[in-house]
């Protein structure tokens, strides 16, 4: 686990990944050079895995979030995962314990696009035996702090 200074860096960058090293240094109480070195170390260790802009899906016409639980044939995991990685509307995919094998978070324009995706794309992915879909009606929480989550775990 990172020390308190690294944790402060991570908190600040989670809030604003575009901070200059000068502004970041000011927020955490170090000079620019040690701050830069710490960020480089966090990147090298893969604690920081990238930087990106948060895009509001509805602002670009993607209104419908759906969660698709998929059960597949036992021998097709690698082929299914490869197909999921190629599909642009699957924004997250998790292996699961329980009734299904995978949980997909998909993002599409609306119900017609979801219907087509389920029938044409997901149903035809390698090994798919069954799928169950839940539609998200309203986003209550999105993009929570990973650092805050880690800080709450028992040590």
XYZ file of C-alpha atoms in Angstrom:
155
model
C 0.000 0.000 0.000
C 1.304 3.483 -0.779
C 2.453 5.739 2.067
C 0.499 8.866 3.087
C 2.208 11.098 0.537
C 1.537 8.665 -2.300
C -2.041 8.354 -1.067
C -2.386 12.155 -1.184
C -1.046 12.126 -4.752
C -3.534 9.443 -5.740
C -6.460 11.299 -4.141
C -5.541 14.512 -5.936
C -5.077 12.809 -9.320
C -8.341 10.886 -8.955
C -10.115 14.213 -8.583
C -8.189 15.918 -11.389
C -5.824 13.914 -13.583
C -4.844 17.094 -15.435
C -3.106 18.721 -12.472
C 0.313 20.094 -13.318
C 3.183 18.736 -11.241
C 3.534 22.220 -9.772
C -0.121 22.320 -8.637
C 0.018 18.716 -7.426
C 3.177 19.454 -5.442
C 1.467 22.438 -3.822
C -1.510 20.319 -2.798
C 0.574 17.593 -1.177
C 3.256 19.797 0.371
C 6.314 18.696 -1.612
C 8.385 20.415 -4.249
C 7.876 19.649 -7.934
C 10.817 17.244 -8.453
C 10.020 14.776 -5.637
C 6.350 14.905 -6.620
C 7.246 14.052 -10.219
C 9.480 11.188 -8.999
C 6.693 9.778 -6.836
C 4.172 9.920 -9.687
C 6.691 8.211 -11.985
C 7.185 5.487 -9.358
C 3.411 4.994 -8.976
C 3.123 4.669 -12.765
C 6.057 2.243 -12.936
C 4.476 0.083 -10.193
C 1.157 0.162 -12.117
C -0.652 1.792 -9.205
C -1.532 4.570 -11.654
C -2.610 2.772 -14.811
C -3.536 5.720 -17.004
C -5.212 9.088 -17.373
C -8.455 9.838 -19.167
C -11.371 12.200 -19.441
C -14.670 11.211 -17.838
C -17.322 11.430 -20.539
C -21.027 11.750 -19.765
C -22.555 8.936 -21.867
C -25.921 10.667 -22.254
C -24.211 13.787 -23.646
C -23.066 11.691 -26.618
C -26.291 9.749 -27.129
C -25.659 6.668 -24.988
C -28.651 6.575 -22.665
C -29.047 2.947 -21.646
C -26.862 0.996 -19.225
C -27.593 -2.703 -19.004
C -26.024 -5.514 -17.023
C -25.991 -8.865 -18.758
C -25.297 -12.054 -16.838
C -23.956 -14.682 -19.237
C -23.537 -18.423 -18.799
C -21.235 -20.120 -21.299
C -20.000 -23.561 -22.246
C -17.082 -24.559 -20.012
C -14.625 -24.949 -22.887
C -15.232 -21.534 -24.488
C -13.985 -19.058 -21.873
C -10.987 -17.814 -23.865
C -13.017 -17.385 -27.067
C -15.836 -15.620 -25.228
C -13.438 -13.264 -23.446
C -11.731 -12.424 -26.750
C -15.115 -11.563 -28.286
C -16.016 -9.373 -25.303
C -12.703 -7.509 -25.558
C -13.449 -6.692 -29.208
C -17.004 -5.434 -28.617
C -17.074 -1.640 -28.148
C -20.428 -1.529 -26.322
C -19.220 -3.826 -23.538
C -17.602 -1.288 -21.241
C -16.847 -3.696 -18.388
C -16.758 -7.465 -18.012
C -16.279 -9.486 -14.847
C -16.015 -13.199 -14.191
C -18.469 -14.082 -11.443
C -19.147 -16.627 -8.747
C -22.760 -17.700 -8.589
C -25.295 -18.570 -11.254
C -23.631 -16.983 -14.271
C -20.075 -17.049 -15.541
C -19.735 -13.385 -16.542
C -21.352 -10.039 -15.836
C -21.189 -7.526 -18.684
C -21.879 -3.820 -18.314
C -23.057 -2.594 -21.693
C -23.800 0.923 -22.857
C -26.054 1.609 -25.854
C -28.261 4.358 -27.291
C -31.588 2.828 -26.300
C -33.814 -0.225 -26.048
C -33.720 -1.031 -29.782
C -29.914 -0.999 -29.763
C -29.909 -3.198 -26.660
C -32.323 -5.660 -28.259
C -30.101 -5.931 -31.336
C -26.961 -6.279 -29.264
C -28.450 -9.050 -27.126
C -29.925 -11.013 -30.036
C -27.264 -10.458 -32.678
C -24.013 -9.856 -30.828
C -24.024 -11.396 -27.364
C -26.184 -14.424 -28.181
C -23.737 -15.308 -30.972
C -20.567 -14.911 -28.928
C -18.639 -18.172 -28.526
C -20.131 -20.576 -26.014
C -23.106 -18.463 -24.866
C -25.794 -20.730 -23.432
C -27.937 -18.275 -21.466
C -28.137 -14.558 -20.777
C -30.172 -12.523 -18.327
C -30.381 -8.751 -18.622
C -31.075 -6.044 -16.056
C -31.578 -2.487 -17.288
C -30.194 0.382 -15.229
C -32.869 3.040 -14.853
C -30.905 5.867 -13.246
C -27.274 6.214 -12.213
C -27.059 7.014 -8.515
C -23.293 6.799 -8.065
C -20.511 6.660 -10.615
C -16.741 6.946 -10.500
C -16.176 6.538 -6.778
C -12.696 7.058 -5.369
C -10.616 3.872 -5.402
C -8.262 5.441 -2.845
C -11.175 6.154 -0.465
C -12.363 2.579 -0.865
C -8.893 1.250 0.008
C -8.642 3.594 2.986
C -11.789 2.075 4.517
C -10.566 -1.505 4.449
C -9.320 -3.102 7.668
C -5.538 -3.021 7.951
